[in-house]
Short mmCIF file of C-alpha atoms and ligand atoms in Angstrom, two decimals:
data_model
loop_
_atom_site.label_atom_id
_atom_site.label_comp_id
_atom_site.label_asym_id
_atom_site.label_seq_id
_atom_site.Cartn_x
_atom_site.Cartn_y
_atom_site.Cartn_z
CA MET X 90 14.61 26.79 2.82
CA THR X 91 18.06 25.55 2.01
CA LEU X 92 17.78 21.89 0.94
CA LEU X 93 21.01 20.20 1.74
CA THR X 94 21.56 17.32 -0.52
CA SER X 95 24.27 16.04 -2.81
CA ARG X 96 22.03 15.12 -5.68
CA PRO X 97 19.87 17.31 -7.98
CA GLY X 98 17.44 14.35 -8.22
CA ARG X 99 16.98 14.33 -4.54
CA VAL X 100 16.26 18.00 -4.23
CA ALA X 101 13.08 17.28 -6.33
CA ALA X 102 12.21 14.38 -4.12
CA LEU X 103 12.86 16.81 -1.00
CA LEU X 104 10.69 19.55 -2.62
CA ALA X 105 7.86 17.16 -3.38
CA ALA X 106 7.87 15.80 0.25
CA VAL X 107 8.00 19.56 1.50
CA ALA X 108 5.11 20.33 -0.68
CA LEU X 109 3.04 17.31 0.44
CA VAL X 110 3.71 18.33 4.05
CA ALA X 111 3.12 22.12 3.50
CA SER X 112 -0.31 21.33 1.82
CA GLY X 113 -1.34 19.55 4.82
CA CYS X 114 -2.35 16.56 2.76
CA ALA X 115 0.52 14.57 4.19
CA LYS X 116 -1.51 14.73 7.47
CA GLY X 117 -4.25 12.88 5.62
CA GLU X 118 -6.85 15.72 6.66
CA GLU X 119 -9.94 15.61 4.82
CA THR X 120 -9.94 19.17 4.02
CA ALA X 121 -6.36 19.31 2.95
CA ALA X 122 -5.54 21.40 0.17
CA ALA X 123 -4.14 18.95 -2.57
CA PRO X 124 -1.00 19.55 -4.11
CA SER X 125 -1.32 20.92 -7.58
CA GLY X 126 -2.18 18.44 -10.35
CA SER X 127 -4.26 16.41 -7.77
CA SER X 128 -7.64 16.69 -5.91
CA THR X 129 -9.13 15.70 -2.52
CA GLN X 130 -11.55 12.77 -3.06
CA GLY X 131 -13.31 10.80 -0.30
CA GLY X 132 -10.65 12.15 2.21
CA GLN X 133 -7.67 10.97 0.07
CA VAL X 134 -5.49 13.19 -1.96
CA VAL X 135 -5.71 11.78 -5.35
CA ARG X 136 -3.21 12.57 -8.10
CA THR X 137 -4.95 13.57 -11.23
CA PRO X 138 -5.15 10.39 -13.11
CA ALA X 139 -2.11 9.75 -15.23
CA ALA X 140 -2.43 10.53 -18.94
CA ASP X 141 -2.40 6.63 -19.53
CA ALA X 142 -5.45 6.09 -17.09
CA GLY X 143 -7.76 5.84 -20.21
CA ALA X 144 -10.74 7.75 -21.14
CA GLY X 145 -12.66 6.18 -18.36
CA CYS X 146 -15.30 3.62 -17.80
CA THR X 147 -18.91 4.44 -17.62
CA LEU X 148 -21.92 2.38 -16.52
CA ASP X 149 -23.27 2.04 -20.15
CA ALA X 150 -19.82 0.91 -21.42
CA PHE X 151 -19.51 -1.72 -18.68
CA GLY X 152 -23.01 -2.80 -19.40
CA ALA X 153 -24.21 -2.72 -15.70
CA GLN X 154 -27.56 -1.47 -14.51
CA ARG X 155 -27.95 1.50 -12.05
CA PHE X 156 -28.76 0.41 -8.49
CA ASP X 157 -28.93 2.12 -5.05
CA LEU X 158 -25.90 1.24 -3.10
CA ARG X 159 -27.80 1.80 0.18
CA SER X 160 -30.15 -1.11 -0.33
CA ALA X 161 -27.79 -3.58 -2.53
CA VAL X 162 -25.72 -6.33 -1.40
CA VAL X 163 -22.10 -5.04 -1.37
CA GLY X 164 -19.27 -7.62 -1.02
CA PHE X 165 -15.78 -6.61 0.40
CA SER X 166 -13.11 -9.35 -0.07
CA GLN X 167 -10.00 -8.84 2.50
CA SER X 168 -6.88 -10.72 1.63
CA GLU X 169 -4.81 -11.08 4.76
CA LYS X 170 -5.57 -11.94 8.20
CA GLU X 171 -6.06 -8.93 10.49
CA ALA X 172 -2.93 -9.27 12.30
CA ASN X 173 -1.29 -6.62 10.31
CA PRO X 174 -2.56 -2.84 11.09
CA PHE X 175 -2.51 -2.14 7.46
CA ARG X 176 -5.35 -4.84 7.05
CA ILE X 177 -7.07 -3.82 10.31
CA ALA X 178 -7.12 -0.09 9.14
CA GLU X 179 -8.24 -0.94 5.44
CA THR X 180 -11.35 -3.09 6.73
CA LYS X 181 -12.29 -0.53 9.17
CA SER X 182 -12.22 2.07 6.59
CA ILE X 183 -14.58 0.15 4.32
CA LYS X 184 -16.89 -0.56 7.22
CA ASP X 185 -16.88 2.79 8.37
CA GLU X 186 -17.62 4.42 5.29
CA ALA X 187 -20.42 1.90 4.34
CA ALA X 188 -21.97 2.57 7.78
CA LYS X 189 -21.66 6.50 7.19
CA LEU X 190 -23.46 6.02 3.81
CA GLY X 191 -26.15 3.90 4.93
CA ILE X 192 -25.09 0.81 2.94
CA ALA X 193 -26.95 -1.65 4.98
CA ASN X 194 -25.96 -4.96 3.42
CA LEU X 195 -22.22 -4.96 3.31
CA LYS X 196 -20.73 -8.39 3.52
CA VAL X 197 -17.19 -8.70 4.55
CA THR X 198 -14.88 -11.76 4.02
CA ASN X 199 -11.39 -12.47 5.08
CA ALA X 200 -9.21 -15.03 3.11
CA GLN X 201 -6.63 -15.26 6.00
CA SER X 202 -3.81 -14.82 3.48
CA GLN X 203 -4.98 -17.97 1.40
CA PHE X 204 -5.60 -17.35 -2.09
CA SER X 205 -7.88 -20.22 -2.84
CA LYS X 206 -10.08 -18.90 0.08
CA GLN X 207 -10.25 -15.52 -1.37
CA ILE X 208 -11.24 -16.88 -4.76
CA SER X 209 -14.12 -18.86 -3.10
CA ASP X 210 -15.01 -15.86 -0.57
CA VAL X 211 -15.67 -13.86 -3.84
CA GLN X 212 -17.64 -16.51 -5.52
CA GLN X 213 -19.73 -16.82 -2.37
CA LEU X 214 -20.29 -13.16 -2.37
CA ILE X 215 -21.57 -13.15 -6.05
CA ALA X 216 -23.71 -16.11 -5.28
CA GLN X 217 -25.19 -14.15 -2.26
CA GLY X 218 -26.28 -11.38 -4.87
CA ALA X 219 -23.45 -8.69 -4.59
CA ARG X 220 -24.02 -5.92 -6.85
CA LEU X 221 -20.70 -4.39 -6.26
CA LEU X 222 -17.54 -6.05 -5.08
CA VAL X 223 -14.58 -4.12 -3.50
CA ILE X 224 -11.52 -6.55 -3.53
CA ALA X 225 -8.28 -6.35 -1.81
CA PRO X 226 -6.41 -8.90 -3.74
CA LEU X 227 -3.70 -11.23 -2.29
CA ASN X 228 -2.42 -12.05 -5.69
CA SER X 229 -2.12 -10.34 -8.93
CA ASP X 230 -2.84 -13.35 -11.04
CA GLY X 231 -5.37 -16.27 -11.01
CA TRP X 232 -8.72 -14.36 -10.82
CA GLU X 233 -10.20 -15.67 -14.13
CA PRO X 234 -12.79 -17.75 -12.37
CA VAL X 235 -14.21 -14.78 -10.31
CA LEU X 236 -13.84 -12.32 -13.23
CA GLN X 237 -16.09 -14.51 -15.42
CA GLN X 238 -18.71 -14.96 -13.02
CA ALA X 239 -18.74 -11.40 -12.04
CA ALA X 240 -18.90 -10.35 -15.71
CA ALA X 241 -21.63 -12.70 -16.34
CA LYS X 242 -23.84 -10.81 -13.69
CA LYS X 243 -22.23 -7.42 -14.68
CA VAL X 244 -21.00 -7.16 -11.19
CA PRO X 245 -18.51 -4.13 -11.04
CA ILE X 246 -15.24 -4.86 -9.30
CA ILE X 247 -13.17 -2.05 -7.67
CA THR X 248 -9.74 -3.40 -6.81
CA ILE X 249 -8.15 -1.64 -3.89
CA ASP X 250 -4.57 -1.81 -2.61
CA ARG X 251 -2.92 -4.33 -5.00
CA LYS X 252 -3.49 -4.69 -8.76
CA ILE X 253 -4.89 -7.63 -10.56
CA ASN X 254 -3.72 -8.49 -14.17
CA ALA X 255 -6.87 -8.22 -16.05
CA ALA X 256 -8.67 -5.81 -18.39
CA PRO X 257 -10.11 -2.60 -16.86
CA CYS X 258 -13.76 -1.73 -17.77
CA LYS X 259 -14.25 -5.35 -18.65
CA ASP X 260 -13.06 -7.52 -15.99
CA TYR X 261 -12.82 -4.99 -13.39
CA LEU X 262 -13.98 -1.29 -12.93
CA THR X 263 -10.84 0.46 -11.64
CA PHE X 264 -7.72 0.17 -9.39
CA ILE X 265 -7.33 2.54 -6.42
CA GLY X 266 -4.11 2.43 -4.61
CA SER X 267 -0.84 3.95 -4.15
CA ASP X 268 2.13 4.39 -6.52
CA PHE X 269 4.32 1.41 -5.18
CA VAL X 270 7.27 2.18 -7.54
CA GLU X 271 7.40 5.70 -6.19
CA GLN X 272 7.16 4.23 -2.62
CA GLY X 273 10.16 2.24 -3.35
CA ARG X 274 12.12 5.31 -4.74
CA ARG X 275 11.24 7.35 -1.78
CA ALA X 276 12.63 4.58 0.39
CA ALA X 277 15.82 4.58 -1.62
CA ASP X 278 16.22 8.41 -1.01
CA GLN X 279 15.81 7.95 2.54
CA MET X 280 18.28 5.04 2.74
CA ALA X 281 20.89 6.91 0.62
CA LYS X 282 20.64 9.90 3.00
CA ALA X 283 20.87 7.78 6.18
CA LEU X 284 23.99 5.99 4.80
CA GLY X 285 25.66 8.92 3.34
CA ASP X 286 25.37 7.47 -0.11
CA LYS X 287 27.46 4.23 0.68
CA GLY X 288 27.21 0.79 2.41
CA LYS X 289 25.78 -2.52 2.36
CA VAL X 290 21.86 -3.05 2.24
CA ALA X 291 19.64 -6.06 2.83
CA ILE X 292 16.16 -6.05 1.43
CA LEU X 293 13.25 -7.87 3.33
CA LEU X 294 11.07 -8.53 0.35
CA GLY X 295 7.13 -8.62 0.54
CA ALA X 296 5.15 -11.72 -0.17
CA PRO X 297 5.73 -13.12 -3.82
CA GLY X 298 2.95 -13.08 -6.60
CA ASN X 299 1.76 -9.46 -6.18
CA ASN X 300 2.55 -6.16 -7.81
CA VAL X 301 3.31 -4.47 -4.56
CA THR X 302 6.34 -6.42 -3.89
CA THR X 303 7.48 -6.33 -7.50
CA GLU X 304 7.12 -2.36 -7.81
CA ARG X 305 8.49 -1.64 -4.39
CA THR X 306 11.60 -3.72 -5.17
CA SER X 307 12.16 -2.23 -8.64
CA GLY X 308 11.50 1.17 -7.38
CA PHE X 309 14.10 1.02 -4.73
CA LYS X 310 16.76 -0.72 -6.76
CA ASP X 311 16.45 1.70 -9.61
CA ARG X 312 16.49 4.65 -7.42
CA ILE X 313 19.55 3.32 -5.60
CA LYS X 314 21.43 3.00 -8.81
CA GLU X 315 20.44 6.55 -9.87
CA VAL X 316 21.34 8.44 -6.46
CA ALA X 317 23.90 6.16 -4.72
CA PRO X 318 25.62 3.66 -6.84
CA ASP X 319 28.08 3.11 -3.95
CA ILE X 320 25.36 1.43 -2.03
CA GLU X 321 25.56 -2.33 -2.59
CA ILE X 322 22.50 -4.66 -2.20
CA THR X 323 23.94 -7.78 -0.56
CA PHE X 324 21.14 -9.64 0.72
CA GLU X 325 17.36 -10.28 -0.41
CA GLN X 326 14.98 -12.72 0.96
CA THR X 327 10.99 -12.62 1.42
CA GLY X 328 9.73 -12.00 4.97
CA GLU X 329 6.25 -12.42 3.45
CA PHE X 330 5.04 -9.04 4.87
CA ALA X 331 4.84 -10.88 8.09
CA ARG X 332 6.48 -9.66 11.56
CA GLU X 333 7.64 -13.30 12.61
CA LYS X 334 9.26 -14.12 9.17
CA GLY X 335 10.80 -10.81 9.11
CA GLN X 336 12.32 -11.46 12.56
CA GLN X 337 13.56 -15.08 11.43
CA VAL X 338 15.13 -13.70 8.11
CA THR X 339 16.86 -10.91 9.99
CA GLU X 340 18.23 -13.53 12.55
CA GLN X 341 19.84 -15.21 9.42
CA LEU X 342 21.16 -11.94 8.12
CA ILE X 343 22.81 -11.01 11.21
CA GLN X 344 24.59 -14.47 10.94
CA SER X 345 25.59 -14.32 7.39
CA ASN X 346 26.06 -10.55 6.89
CA PRO X 347 27.27 -9.23 10.26
CA ASP X 348 28.59 -5.97 8.44
CA ILE X 349 25.08 -5.10 6.94
CA ASP X 350 24.72 -1.26 7.29
CA GLY X 351 21.00 -0.93 6.23
CA ILE X 352 17.79 -2.93 5.88
CA TYR X 353 15.06 -1.80 3.55
CA ALA X 354 11.72 -3.53 4.83
CA GLU X 355 8.94 -3.59 2.23
CA ASN X 356 6.51 -3.32 4.94
CA ASP X 357 6.18 -2.16 8.73
CA GLU X 358 5.46 -5.58 10.13
CA MET X 359 8.69 -7.04 8.56
CA ALA X 360 10.61 -3.98 9.72
CA LEU X 361 9.33 -4.45 13.31
CA GLY X 362 10.46 -8.06 13.30
CA ALA X 363 13.81 -6.96 12.23
CA VAL X 364 13.91 -4.62 15.10
CA THR X 365 13.23 -7.64 17.52
CA ALA X 366 15.87 -9.74 15.89
CA LEU X 367 18.48 -6.73 16.27
CA LYS X 368 17.53 -6.34 19.87
CA GLY X 369 17.92 -10.15 20.36
CA ALA X 370 21.50 -9.86 18.82
CA GLY X 371 22.60 -7.11 21.29
CA LYS X 372 22.53 -4.51 18.83
CA LYS X 373 21.59 -0.76 19.88
CA ALA X 374 19.16 1.57 17.91
CA GLY X 375 20.77 3.18 15.08
CA ASP X 376 23.44 0.40 14.52
CA VAL X 377 21.54 -0.66 11.44
CA GLN X 378 19.65 1.77 9.26
CA ILE X 379 16.01 0.67 8.70
CA VAL X 380 13.77 2.09 6.17
CA SER X 381 10.11 0.81 5.85
CA ILE X 382 6.86 1.23 4.05
CA ASP X 383 3.35 1.58 5.49
CA GLY X 384 3.04 3.94 8.15
CA THR X 385 1.64 1.90 11.15
CA ARG X 386 1.76 3.34 14.67
CA GLY X 387 4.36 0.85 15.79
CA ALA X 388 6.79 1.62 13.02
CA VAL X 389 6.29 5.53 13.56
CA GLN X 390 6.84 4.99 17.15
CA ALA X 391 10.18 2.99 16.22
CA ILE X 392 11.37 5.99 14.39
CA ALA X 393 10.73 8.04 17.51
CA ASP X 394 12.71 5.56 19.41
CA GLY X 395 15.60 5.51 17.06
CA TRP X 396 15.16 2.16 15.74
CA LEU X 397 13.72 2.99 12.26
CA VAL X 398 15.10 6.07 10.13
CA ALA X 399 11.99 6.68 8.00
CA VAL X 400 8.77 5.22 6.80
CA VAL X 401 7.01 5.83 3.65
CA GLU X 402 3.25 5.60 3.97
CA SER X 403 0.97 3.30 2.05
CA ASN X 404 -2.49 4.62 3.11
CA PRO X 405 -5.01 1.83 3.53
CA ARG X 406 -7.85 4.04 4.20
CA PHE X 407 -9.78 3.40 0.85
CA GLY X 408 -13.28 3.39 2.17
CA ALA X 409 -14.51 7.04 1.37
CA LEU X 410 -12.71 6.93 -2.03
CA ALA X 411 -13.83 3.50 -2.93
CA PHE X 412 -17.47 4.12 -2.31
CA GLU X 413 -17.47 7.87 -3.78
CA THR X 414 -15.90 6.24 -6.97
CA ALA X 415 -18.56 3.53 -6.92
CA GLN X 416 -21.36 6.19 -6.58
CA LYS X 417 -19.77 8.50 -9.30
CA PHE X 418 -20.01 5.38 -11.48
CA LEU X 419 -23.61 4.67 -10.76
CA ASP X 420 -24.39 8.19 -11.55
CA GLY X 421 -22.88 7.93 -14.95
CA ALA X 422 -19.54 9.40 -14.63
CA ALA X 423 -16.34 7.80 -16.62
CA ILE X 424 -14.11 6.29 -14.18
CA PRO X 425 -10.37 6.28 -15.02
CA GLU X 426 -8.80 2.82 -14.95
CA LYS X 427 -6.63 3.77 -12.05
CA VAL X 428 -6.94 6.13 -9.26
CA ILE X 429 -3.55 6.86 -7.35
CA ILE X 430 -3.54 8.26 -3.96
CA SER X 431 -0.57 10.32 -2.39
CA ASP X 432 1.15 8.94 0.51
CA ARG X 433 2.95 10.94 3.21
CA GLU X 434 6.40 10.21 4.77
CA TYR X 435 7.45 9.90 8.31
CA ASP X 436 11.15 10.41 9.72
CA LYS X 437 12.96 11.69 12.77
CA ALA X 438 11.50 15.31 12.17
CA ASN X 439 7.71 14.49 12.31
CA ALA X 440 7.40 11.00 13.79
CA GLU X 441 6.45 12.24 17.46
CA SER X 442 4.26 14.78 16.36
CA SER X 443 2.47 12.78 13.77
CA LEU X 444 1.94 9.67 15.65
CA SER X 445 -1.68 10.10 15.74
CA GLU X 446 -2.09 10.15 12.02
CA ALA X 447 -0.42 6.60 11.73
CA TYR X 448 -2.64 3.64 11.88
C1 LIG L 195 0.11 -2.25 0.23
C2 LIG L 195 -0.49 -3.77 0.63
C3 LIG L 195 0.77 -4.41 1.54
C4 LIG L 195 1.25 -3.56 2.75
C5 LIG L 195 1.56 -4.73 3.59
O1 LIG L 195 -0.89 -1.89 -0.66
O2 LIG L 195 -0.80 -4.58 -0.45
O3 LIG L 195 0.29 -5.68 2.06
O4 LIG L 195 2.19 -2.75 2.53
C6 LIG L 195 0.42 -5.77 3.35
O5 LIG L 195 1.44 -4.35 4.97
O6 LIG L 195 0.82 -6.99 3.73
#
């Protein structure tokens, strides 16, 4: 296969993407052969834990007692309201896997995007006797009250999706999620390719206060400097990961920066809001090159319709991997402090054919 690219660095990125697709794991298939250096666990392609993932945390080291997941109270704390397909798919994945495993006492809460409610939700789950907590954190800081209460009762916490700033194997068991810096870098490669390595780009930032926004932003900016220094980032504003806000911010953008060439949206909801704003301003598909992250069905369809150029997946289907990790822990295995999953990528070449894999 001849890889047409102007940058050696991008050859590596393209080869990685080809390897993912070729191995089948990009299709999220349970039986996909994982790329070398990774494994398939719980239906997810898991990268072999990075060297810095630590020796691993065991039940004894954590100080918890073994218990049967099927009869225990298990708490799942969801962060954002389920208007975002990412959240809908994430919660469904947890519920479906619990049902499949016969976990009879799963209690699910939703903080409706309010951090104070997420703290009280988790405190309530602890009071209700949760023996395991799976948390999709809204914010990365401010968890101390919960961590102290969970530690006092030796309740292991598995954080999925976003990280919390706390100590692994002490405050929480492990983090399971994507490599968000890599997602930003892959989005930058797609943007550079779409713009021919030059032009003016706006960033629709995610919500403040969490590692996902920070890492997707740094990954994108650093990669743009590496591969396309003639691309200028002339606008940055948070759209709070929400479609309406993404639309409002893009309406402002079109007024203040009418010559914008590209938009990097840090999630699909904001990207689709931007599309609505562009349509409202009389723009045509392709007038502005939009690259996004998540992999929702609406965004992949927008690639097929020409409004988006590419979407880097952020896979929310943590259910199987989260409960598999919990069971391994209860069986005495050492659990690494982070379990990083691989994400696929959608572009014009595979959008139509992969629509059913989007969520
Ligand atoms: C990513 C997750 C982000 C999604 C957004 O793991 O935290 O939050 O990309 C969601 O869609 O709002």
